[in-house]
mmCIF file of C-alpha atoms in Angstrom:
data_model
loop_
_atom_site.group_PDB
_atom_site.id
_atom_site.type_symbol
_atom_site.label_atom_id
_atom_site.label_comp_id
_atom_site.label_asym_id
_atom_site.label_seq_id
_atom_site.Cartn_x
_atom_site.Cartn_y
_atom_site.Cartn_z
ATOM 1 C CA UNK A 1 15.261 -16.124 -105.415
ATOM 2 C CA UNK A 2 18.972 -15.849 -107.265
ATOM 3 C CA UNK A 3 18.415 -17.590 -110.465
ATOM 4 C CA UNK A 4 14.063 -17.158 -110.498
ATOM 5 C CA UNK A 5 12.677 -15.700 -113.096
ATOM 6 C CA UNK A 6 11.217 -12.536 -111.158
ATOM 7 C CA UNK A 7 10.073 -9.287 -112.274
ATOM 8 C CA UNK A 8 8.960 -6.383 -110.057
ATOM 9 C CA UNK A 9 6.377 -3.221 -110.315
ATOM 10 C CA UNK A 10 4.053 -0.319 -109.375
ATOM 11 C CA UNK A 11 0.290 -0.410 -110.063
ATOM 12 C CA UNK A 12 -1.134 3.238 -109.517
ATOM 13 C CA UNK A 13 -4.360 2.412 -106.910
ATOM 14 C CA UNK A 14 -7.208 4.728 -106.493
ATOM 15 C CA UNK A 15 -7.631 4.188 -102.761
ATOM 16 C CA UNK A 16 -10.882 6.197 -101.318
ATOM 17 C CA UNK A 17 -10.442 8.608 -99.340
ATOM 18 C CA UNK A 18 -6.452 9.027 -99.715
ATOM 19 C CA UNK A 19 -5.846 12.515 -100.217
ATOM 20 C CA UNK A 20 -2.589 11.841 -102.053
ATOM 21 C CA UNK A 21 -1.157 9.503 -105.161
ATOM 22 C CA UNK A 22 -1.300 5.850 -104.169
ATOM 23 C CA UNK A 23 1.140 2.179 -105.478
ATOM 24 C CA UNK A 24 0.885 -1.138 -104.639
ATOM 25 C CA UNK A 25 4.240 -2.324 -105.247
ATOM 26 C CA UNK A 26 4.378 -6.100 -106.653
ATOM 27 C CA UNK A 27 6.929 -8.899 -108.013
ATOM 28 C CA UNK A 28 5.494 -12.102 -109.683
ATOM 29 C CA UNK A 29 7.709 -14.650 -109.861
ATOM 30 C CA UNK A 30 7.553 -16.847 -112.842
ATOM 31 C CA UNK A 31 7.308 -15.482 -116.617
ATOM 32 C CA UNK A 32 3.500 -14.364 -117.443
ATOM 33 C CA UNK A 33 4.335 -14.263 -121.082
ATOM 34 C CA UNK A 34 5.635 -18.781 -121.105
ATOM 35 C CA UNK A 35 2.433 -19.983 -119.532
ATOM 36 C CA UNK A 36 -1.471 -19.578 -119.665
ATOM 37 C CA UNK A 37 -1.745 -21.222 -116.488
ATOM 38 C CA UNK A 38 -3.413 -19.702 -113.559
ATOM 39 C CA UNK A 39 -1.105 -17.673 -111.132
ATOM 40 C CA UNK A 40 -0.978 -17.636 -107.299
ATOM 41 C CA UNK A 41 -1.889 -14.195 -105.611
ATOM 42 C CA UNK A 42 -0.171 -14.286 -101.936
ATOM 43 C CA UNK A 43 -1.901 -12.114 -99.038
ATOM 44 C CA UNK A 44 -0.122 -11.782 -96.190
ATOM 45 C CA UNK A 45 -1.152 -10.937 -93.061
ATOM 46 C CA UNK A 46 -1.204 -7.949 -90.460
ATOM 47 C CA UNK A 47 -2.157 -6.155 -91.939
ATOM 48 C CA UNK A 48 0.656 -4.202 -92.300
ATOM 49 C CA UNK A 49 3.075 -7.538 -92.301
ATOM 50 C CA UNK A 50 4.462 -7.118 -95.761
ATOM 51 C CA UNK A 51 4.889 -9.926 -98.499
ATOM 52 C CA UNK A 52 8.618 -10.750 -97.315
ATOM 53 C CA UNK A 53 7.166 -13.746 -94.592
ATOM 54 C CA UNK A 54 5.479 -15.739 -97.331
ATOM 55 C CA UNK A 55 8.612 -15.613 -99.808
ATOM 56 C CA UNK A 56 8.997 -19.495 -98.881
ATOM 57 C CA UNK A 57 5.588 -19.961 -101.210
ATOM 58 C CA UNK A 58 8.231 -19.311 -104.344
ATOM 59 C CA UNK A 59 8.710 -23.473 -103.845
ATOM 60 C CA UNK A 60 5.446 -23.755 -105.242
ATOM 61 C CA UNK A 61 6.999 -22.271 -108.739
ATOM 62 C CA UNK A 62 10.478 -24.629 -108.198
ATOM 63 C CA UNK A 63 8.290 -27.420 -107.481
ATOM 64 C CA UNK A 64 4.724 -26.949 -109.435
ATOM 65 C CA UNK A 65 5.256 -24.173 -111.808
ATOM 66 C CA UNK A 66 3.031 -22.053 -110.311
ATOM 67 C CA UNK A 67 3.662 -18.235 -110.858
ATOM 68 C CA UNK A 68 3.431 -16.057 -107.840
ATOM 69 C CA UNK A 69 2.519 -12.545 -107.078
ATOM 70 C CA UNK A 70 3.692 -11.188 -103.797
ATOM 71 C CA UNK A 71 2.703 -7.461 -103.336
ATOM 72 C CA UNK A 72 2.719 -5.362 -100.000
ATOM 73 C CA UNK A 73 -0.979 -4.347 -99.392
ATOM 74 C CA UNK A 74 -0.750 -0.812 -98.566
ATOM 75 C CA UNK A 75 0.164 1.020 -95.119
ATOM 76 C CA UNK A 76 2.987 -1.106 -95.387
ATOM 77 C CA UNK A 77 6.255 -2.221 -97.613
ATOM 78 C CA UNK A 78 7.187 -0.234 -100.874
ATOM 79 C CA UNK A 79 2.875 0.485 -100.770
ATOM 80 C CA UNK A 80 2.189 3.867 -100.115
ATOM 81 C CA UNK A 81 2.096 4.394 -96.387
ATOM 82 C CA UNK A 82 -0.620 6.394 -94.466
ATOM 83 C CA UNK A 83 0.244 7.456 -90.916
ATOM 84 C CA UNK A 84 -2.092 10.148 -91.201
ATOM 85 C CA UNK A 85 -4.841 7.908 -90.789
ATOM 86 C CA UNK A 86 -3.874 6.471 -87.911
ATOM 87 C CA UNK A 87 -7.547 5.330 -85.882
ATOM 88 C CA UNK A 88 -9.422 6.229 -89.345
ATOM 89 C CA UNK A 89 -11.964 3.599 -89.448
ATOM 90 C CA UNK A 90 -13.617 4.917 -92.568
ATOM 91 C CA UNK A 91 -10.296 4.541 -94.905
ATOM 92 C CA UNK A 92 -9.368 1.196 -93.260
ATOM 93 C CA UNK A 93 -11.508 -1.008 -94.349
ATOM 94 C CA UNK A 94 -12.042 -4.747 -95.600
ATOM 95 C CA UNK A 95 -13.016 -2.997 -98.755
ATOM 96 C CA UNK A 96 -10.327 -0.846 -99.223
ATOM 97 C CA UNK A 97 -7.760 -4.526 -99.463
ATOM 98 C CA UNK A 98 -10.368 -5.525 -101.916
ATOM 99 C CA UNK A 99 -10.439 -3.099 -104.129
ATOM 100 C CA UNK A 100 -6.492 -3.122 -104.344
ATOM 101 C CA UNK A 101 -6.740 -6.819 -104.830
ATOM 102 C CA UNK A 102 -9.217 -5.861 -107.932
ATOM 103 C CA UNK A 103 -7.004 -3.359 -109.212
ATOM 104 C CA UNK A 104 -3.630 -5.482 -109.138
ATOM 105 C CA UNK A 105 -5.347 -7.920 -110.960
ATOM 106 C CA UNK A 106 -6.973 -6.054 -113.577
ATOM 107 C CA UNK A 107 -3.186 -4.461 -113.947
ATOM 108 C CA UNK A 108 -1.681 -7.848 -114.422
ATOM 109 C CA UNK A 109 -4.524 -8.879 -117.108
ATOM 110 C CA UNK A 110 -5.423 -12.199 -115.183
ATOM 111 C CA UNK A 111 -9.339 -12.460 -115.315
ATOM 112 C CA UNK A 112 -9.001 -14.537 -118.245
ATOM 113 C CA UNK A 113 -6.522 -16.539 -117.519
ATOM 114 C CA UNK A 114 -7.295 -17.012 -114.624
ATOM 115 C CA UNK A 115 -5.794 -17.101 -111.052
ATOM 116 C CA UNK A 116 -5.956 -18.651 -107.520
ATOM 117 C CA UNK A 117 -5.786 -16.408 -104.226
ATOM 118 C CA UNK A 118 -3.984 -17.949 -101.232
ATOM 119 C CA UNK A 119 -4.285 -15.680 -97.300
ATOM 120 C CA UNK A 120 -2.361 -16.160 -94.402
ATOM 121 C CA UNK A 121 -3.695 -15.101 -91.019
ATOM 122 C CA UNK A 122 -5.104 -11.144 -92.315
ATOM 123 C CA UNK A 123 -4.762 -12.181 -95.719
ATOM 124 C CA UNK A 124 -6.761 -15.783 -95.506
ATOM 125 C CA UNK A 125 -9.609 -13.186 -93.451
ATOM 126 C CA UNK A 126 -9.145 -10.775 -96.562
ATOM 127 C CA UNK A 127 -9.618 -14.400 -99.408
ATOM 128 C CA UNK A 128 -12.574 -15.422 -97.610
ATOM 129 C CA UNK A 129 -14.116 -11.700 -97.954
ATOM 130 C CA UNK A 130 -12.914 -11.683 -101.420
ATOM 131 C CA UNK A 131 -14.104 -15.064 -103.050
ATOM 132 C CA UNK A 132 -17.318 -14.491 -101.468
ATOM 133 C CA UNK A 133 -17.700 -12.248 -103.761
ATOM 134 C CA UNK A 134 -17.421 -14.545 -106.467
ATOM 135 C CA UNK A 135 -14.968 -12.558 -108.530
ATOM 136 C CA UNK A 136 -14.288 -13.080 -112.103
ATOM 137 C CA UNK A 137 -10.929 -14.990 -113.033
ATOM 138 C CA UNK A 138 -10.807 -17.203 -109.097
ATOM 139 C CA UNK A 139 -10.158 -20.584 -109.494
ATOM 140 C CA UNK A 140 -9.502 -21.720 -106.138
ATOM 141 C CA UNK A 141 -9.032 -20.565 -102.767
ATOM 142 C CA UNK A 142 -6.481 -21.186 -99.697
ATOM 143 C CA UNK A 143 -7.512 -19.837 -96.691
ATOM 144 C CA UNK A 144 -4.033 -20.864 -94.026
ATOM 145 C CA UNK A 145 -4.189 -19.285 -90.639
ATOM 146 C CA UNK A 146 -7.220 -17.277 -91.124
ATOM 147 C CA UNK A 147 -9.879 -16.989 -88.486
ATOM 148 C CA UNK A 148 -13.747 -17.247 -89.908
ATOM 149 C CA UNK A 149 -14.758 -14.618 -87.075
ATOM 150 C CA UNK A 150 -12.651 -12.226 -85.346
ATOM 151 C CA UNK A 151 -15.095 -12.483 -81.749
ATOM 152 C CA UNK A 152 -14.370 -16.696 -81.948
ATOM 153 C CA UNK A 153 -10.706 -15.471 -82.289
ATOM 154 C CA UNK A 154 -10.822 -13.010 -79.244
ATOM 155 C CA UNK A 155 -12.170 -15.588 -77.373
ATOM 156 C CA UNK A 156 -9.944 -18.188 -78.262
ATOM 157 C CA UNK A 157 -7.090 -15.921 -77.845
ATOM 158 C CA UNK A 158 -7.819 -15.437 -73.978
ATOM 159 C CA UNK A 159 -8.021 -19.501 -73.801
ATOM 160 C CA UNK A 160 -4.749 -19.672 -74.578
ATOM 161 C CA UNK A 161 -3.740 -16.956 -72.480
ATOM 162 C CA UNK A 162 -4.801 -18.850 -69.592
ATOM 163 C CA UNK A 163 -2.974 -21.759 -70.576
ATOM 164 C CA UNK A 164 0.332 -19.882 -70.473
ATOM 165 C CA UNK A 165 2.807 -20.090 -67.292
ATOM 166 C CA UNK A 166 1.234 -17.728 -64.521
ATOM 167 C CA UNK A 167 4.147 -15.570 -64.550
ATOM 168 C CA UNK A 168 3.174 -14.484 -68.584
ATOM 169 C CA UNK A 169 -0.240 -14.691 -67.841
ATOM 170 C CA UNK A 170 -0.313 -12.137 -65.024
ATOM 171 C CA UNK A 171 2.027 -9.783 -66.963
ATOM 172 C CA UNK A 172 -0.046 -9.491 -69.977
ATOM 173 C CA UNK A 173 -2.865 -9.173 -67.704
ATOM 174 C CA UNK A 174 -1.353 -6.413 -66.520
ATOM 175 C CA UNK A 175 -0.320 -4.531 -69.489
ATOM 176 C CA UNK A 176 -3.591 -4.419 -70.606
ATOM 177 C CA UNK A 177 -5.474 -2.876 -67.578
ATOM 178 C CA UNK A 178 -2.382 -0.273 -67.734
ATOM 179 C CA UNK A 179 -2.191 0.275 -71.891
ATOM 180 C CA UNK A 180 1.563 -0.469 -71.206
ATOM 181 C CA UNK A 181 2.135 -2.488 -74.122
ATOM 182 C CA UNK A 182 5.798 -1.782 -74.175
ATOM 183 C CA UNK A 183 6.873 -2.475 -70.688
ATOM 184 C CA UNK A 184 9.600 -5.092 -70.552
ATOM 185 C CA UNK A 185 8.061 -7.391 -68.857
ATOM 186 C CA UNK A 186 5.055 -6.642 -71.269
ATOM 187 C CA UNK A 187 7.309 -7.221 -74.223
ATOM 188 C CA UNK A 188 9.205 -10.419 -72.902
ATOM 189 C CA UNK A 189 5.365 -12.047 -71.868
ATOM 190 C CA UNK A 190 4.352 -11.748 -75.608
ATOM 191 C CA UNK A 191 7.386 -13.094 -76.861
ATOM 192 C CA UNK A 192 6.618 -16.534 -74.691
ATOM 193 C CA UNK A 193 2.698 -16.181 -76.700
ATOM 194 C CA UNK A 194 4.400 -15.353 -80.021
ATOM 195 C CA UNK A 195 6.921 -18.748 -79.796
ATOM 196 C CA UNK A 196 4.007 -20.880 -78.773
ATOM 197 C CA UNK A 197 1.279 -19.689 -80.725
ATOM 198 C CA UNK A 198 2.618 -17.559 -83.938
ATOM 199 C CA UNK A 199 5.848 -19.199 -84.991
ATOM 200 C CA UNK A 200 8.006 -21.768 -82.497
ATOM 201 C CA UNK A 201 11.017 -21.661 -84.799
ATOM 202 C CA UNK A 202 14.003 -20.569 -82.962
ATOM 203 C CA UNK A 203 16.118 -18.619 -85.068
ATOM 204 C CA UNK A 204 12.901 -17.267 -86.638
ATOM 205 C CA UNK A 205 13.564 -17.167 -90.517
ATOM 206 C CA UNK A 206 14.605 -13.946 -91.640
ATOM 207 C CA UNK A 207 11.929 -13.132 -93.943
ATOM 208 C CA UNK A 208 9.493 -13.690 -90.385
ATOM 209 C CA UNK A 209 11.901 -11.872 -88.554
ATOM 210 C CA UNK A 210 11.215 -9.099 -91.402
ATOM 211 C CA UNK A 211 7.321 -9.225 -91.043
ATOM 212 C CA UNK A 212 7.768 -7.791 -87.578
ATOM 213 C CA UNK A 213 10.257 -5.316 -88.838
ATOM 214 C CA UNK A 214 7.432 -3.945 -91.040
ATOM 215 C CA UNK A 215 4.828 -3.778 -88.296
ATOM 216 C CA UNK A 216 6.676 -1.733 -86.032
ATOM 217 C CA UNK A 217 7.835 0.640 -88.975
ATOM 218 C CA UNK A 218 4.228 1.328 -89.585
ATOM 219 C CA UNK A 219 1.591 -0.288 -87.354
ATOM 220 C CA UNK A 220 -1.099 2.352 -88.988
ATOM 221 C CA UNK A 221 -3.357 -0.125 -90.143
ATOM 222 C CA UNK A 222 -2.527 -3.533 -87.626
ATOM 223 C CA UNK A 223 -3.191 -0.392 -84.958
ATOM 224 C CA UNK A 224 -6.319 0.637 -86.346
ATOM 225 C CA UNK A 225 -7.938 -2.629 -87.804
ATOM 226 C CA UNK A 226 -6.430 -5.325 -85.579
ATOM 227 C CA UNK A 227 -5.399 -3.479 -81.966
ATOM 228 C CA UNK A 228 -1.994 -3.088 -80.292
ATOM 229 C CA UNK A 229 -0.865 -7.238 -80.622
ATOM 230 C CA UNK A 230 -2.122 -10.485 -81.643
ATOM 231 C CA UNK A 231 -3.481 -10.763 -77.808
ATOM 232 C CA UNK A 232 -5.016 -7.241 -77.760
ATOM 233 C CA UNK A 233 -7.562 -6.745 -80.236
ATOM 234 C CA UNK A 234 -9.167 -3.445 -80.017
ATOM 235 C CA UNK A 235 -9.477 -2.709 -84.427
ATOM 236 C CA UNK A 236 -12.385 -2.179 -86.212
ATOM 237 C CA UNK A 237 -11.872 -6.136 -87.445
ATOM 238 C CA UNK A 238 -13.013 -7.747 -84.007
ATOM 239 C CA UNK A 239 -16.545 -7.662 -84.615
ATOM 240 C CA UNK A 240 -15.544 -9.287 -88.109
ATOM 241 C CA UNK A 241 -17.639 -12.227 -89.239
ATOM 242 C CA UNK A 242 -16.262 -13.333 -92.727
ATOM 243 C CA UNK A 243 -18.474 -17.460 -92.386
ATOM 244 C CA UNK A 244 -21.694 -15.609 -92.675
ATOM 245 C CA UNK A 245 -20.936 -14.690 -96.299
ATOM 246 C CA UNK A 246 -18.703 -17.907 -96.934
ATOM 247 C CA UNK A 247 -21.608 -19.666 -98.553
ATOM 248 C CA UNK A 248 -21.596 -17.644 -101.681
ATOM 249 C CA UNK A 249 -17.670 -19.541 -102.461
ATOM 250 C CA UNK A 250 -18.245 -21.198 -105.220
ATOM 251 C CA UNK A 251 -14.650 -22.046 -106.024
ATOM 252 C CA UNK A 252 -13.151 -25.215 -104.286
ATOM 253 C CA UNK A 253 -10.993 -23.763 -100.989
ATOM 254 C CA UNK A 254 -8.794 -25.434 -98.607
ATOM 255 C CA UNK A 255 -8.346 -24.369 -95.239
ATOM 256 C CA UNK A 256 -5.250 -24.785 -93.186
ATOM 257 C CA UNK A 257 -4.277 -24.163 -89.698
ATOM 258 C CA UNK A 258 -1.495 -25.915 -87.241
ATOM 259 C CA UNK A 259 -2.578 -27.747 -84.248
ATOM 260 C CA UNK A 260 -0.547 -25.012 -81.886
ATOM 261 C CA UNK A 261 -1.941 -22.069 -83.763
ATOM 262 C CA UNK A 262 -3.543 -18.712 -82.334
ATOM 263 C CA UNK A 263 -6.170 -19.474 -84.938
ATOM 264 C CA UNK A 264 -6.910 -23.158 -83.542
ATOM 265 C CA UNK A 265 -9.753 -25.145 -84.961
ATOM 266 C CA UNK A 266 -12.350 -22.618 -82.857
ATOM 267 C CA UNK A 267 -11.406 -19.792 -84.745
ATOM 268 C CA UNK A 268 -11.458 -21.518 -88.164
ATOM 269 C CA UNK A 269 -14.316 -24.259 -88.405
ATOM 270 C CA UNK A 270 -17.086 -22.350 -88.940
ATOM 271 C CA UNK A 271 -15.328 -21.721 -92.529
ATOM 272 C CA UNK A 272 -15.685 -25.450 -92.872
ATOM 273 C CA UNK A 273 -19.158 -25.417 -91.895
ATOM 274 C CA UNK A 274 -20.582 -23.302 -94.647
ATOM 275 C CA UNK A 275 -17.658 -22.828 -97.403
ATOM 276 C CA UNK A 276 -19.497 -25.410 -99.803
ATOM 277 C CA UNK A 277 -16.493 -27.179 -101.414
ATOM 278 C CA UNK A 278 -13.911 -27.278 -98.828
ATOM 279 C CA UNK A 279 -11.228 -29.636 -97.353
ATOM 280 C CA UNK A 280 -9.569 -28.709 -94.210
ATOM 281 C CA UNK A 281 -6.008 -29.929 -92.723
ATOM 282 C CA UNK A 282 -3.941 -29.124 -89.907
ATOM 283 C CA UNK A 283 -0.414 -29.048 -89.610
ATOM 284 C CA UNK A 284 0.404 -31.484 -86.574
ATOM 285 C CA UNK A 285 3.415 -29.997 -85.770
ATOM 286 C CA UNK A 286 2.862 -26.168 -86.686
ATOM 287 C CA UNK A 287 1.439 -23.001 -84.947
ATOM 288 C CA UNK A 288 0.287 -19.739 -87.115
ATOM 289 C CA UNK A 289 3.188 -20.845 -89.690
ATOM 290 C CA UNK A 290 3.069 -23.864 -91.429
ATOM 291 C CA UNK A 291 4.321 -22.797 -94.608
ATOM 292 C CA UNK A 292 7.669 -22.300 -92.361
ATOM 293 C CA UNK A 293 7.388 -24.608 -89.399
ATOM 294 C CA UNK A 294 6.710 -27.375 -91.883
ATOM 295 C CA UNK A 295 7.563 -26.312 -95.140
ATOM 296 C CA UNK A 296 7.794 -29.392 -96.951
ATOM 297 C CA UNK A 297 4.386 -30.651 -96.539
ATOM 298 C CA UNK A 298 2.783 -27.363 -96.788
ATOM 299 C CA UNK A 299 3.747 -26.568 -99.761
ATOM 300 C CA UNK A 300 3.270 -30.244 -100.742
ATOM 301 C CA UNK A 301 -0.426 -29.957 -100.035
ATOM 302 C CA UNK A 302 -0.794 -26.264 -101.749
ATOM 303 C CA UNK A 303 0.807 -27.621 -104.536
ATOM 304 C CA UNK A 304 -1.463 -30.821 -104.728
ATOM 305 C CA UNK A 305 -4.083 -28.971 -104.022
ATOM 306 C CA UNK A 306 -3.743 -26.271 -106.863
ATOM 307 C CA UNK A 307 -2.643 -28.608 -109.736
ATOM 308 C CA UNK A 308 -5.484 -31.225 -109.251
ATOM 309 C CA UNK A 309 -8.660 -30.957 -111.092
#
């Protein structure tokens, strides 16, 4: 970002529950104070991935002029961790993201000028929840990568595990009736999943490389709200139905996904199905990362998408 205009902060957050001081740490990219445009919140995923995976979105500032503002949701990044409450289903909750989402906003004074919300994977789960909310200041939506239910994204999960070589199949079949998720042969069975189905770059961009950094410094809340991968899903998320609220969105929303991705068309459609203004692509040649596996014309459409009227 050498040459971006790019400032960086703390917000104090209020979380529920905490028992100690809580930040969300933030950077926006793009000066606040030179435009009354609307800016472009980025969730990421996890949760617990950190903001560093979606730094490629800063084209949509070089390109459109779109201010950004990454943050790391807490339990993860510069956020205040909480490995105390590991398994605490009543502090990690859908809720909880919201209100920090609330409170970074009302810190950056954006209800009135307004602001878009784009989620990846966690994060498009988390937009869904919180534009069905209808909350003041949204302009538009971007749901990329996010499954509409978390059972239709079980499901769909194990339908892709059976598509995999038998070899990986029967070894992640056999991590989970032992709970040996760390097992090499464990370990080198995911990675085949992860390059088919979550990014099929190869290197994997740093900043990726970096989300996975994050979730194995602190899987509190991935551990607790999600399970122990992207193929075990054991969190207090997987009876998660986000599409049954969806029809209170009044903002226009576009939904993305990539034809190889572990949230394939199953997982997202019912989104398209009751989300009233919506338009839905998929990324031919992408799996859970599009905005990386084809950067170009993601950010292309984003962009498109955000500056039209």
């Amino acid at each position: 970002m050498a040459g971006l205009p790019v400032t960086e902060g703390e917000v104090a957050f209020d979380a529920p529950n905490a028992g100690k001081p809580c930040t969300t740490w933030y950077k926006v990219v793009g000066d606040l104070s030179k435009s009354s445009d609307p800016v472009l919140i980025a969730l990421h995923g996890g949760p617990g991935a950190g903001h560093e995976y979606l730094t490629s979105f800063t084209d949509l500032y070089e390109q459109y002029g779109i201010p950004i503002v990454f943050y790391d949701q807490i339990g993860c990044g510069r956020s205040t961790h909480f490995r105390e409450k590991l398994k605490d289903d009543s502090f990690w909750t859908v809720d909880l993201f919201i209100a920090e989402l609330d409170n970074l906003i009302d810190h950056l004074k954006l209800r009135d000028r307004g602001f878009y919300v784009s989620g990846q994977s966690w994060g498009g789960m988390l937009a869904g929840a919180y534009a069905s909310r209808r909350p003041q200041g949204l302009k538009k939506l971007v749901i990329a990568g996010g499954p509409a239910s978390f059972p239709l994204f079980v499901e769909y999960g194990k339908q892709l595990r059976a598509a995999l070589p038998a070899d990986v199949s029967e070894a992640l079949e056999a991590g989970d009736r032992d709970g040996n998720y760390e097992s090499p042969e464990y370990e080198k069975a995911s990675a085949v999943f992860y390059k088919r189905y979550v990014c099929s770059l190869d290197p994997l961009p740093e900043p990726v490389t970096k989300a996975f950094e994050n979730l194995k410094n602190d899987s509190t809340a991935y551990l607790t709200m999600q399970g122990p991968s992207e193929i075990v899903v054991t969190g207090n998320l997987k009876d998660w139905e986000g599409w049954k609220d969806a029809h209170n969105i009044e903002v226009d929303t576009l939904l993305l996904n990539g034809r190889y991705d572990e949230v394939g068309e199953f997982c997202v459609e019912p989104w398209g199905m009751v989300i009233p203004r919506i338009k839905w692509i998929v990324f031919e040649k992408s799996s859970h990362m599009a905005h990386w596996e084809e950067r170009e014309r993601f950010m292309q459409v984003v962009g498109t998408f955000l500056k039209s009227y």
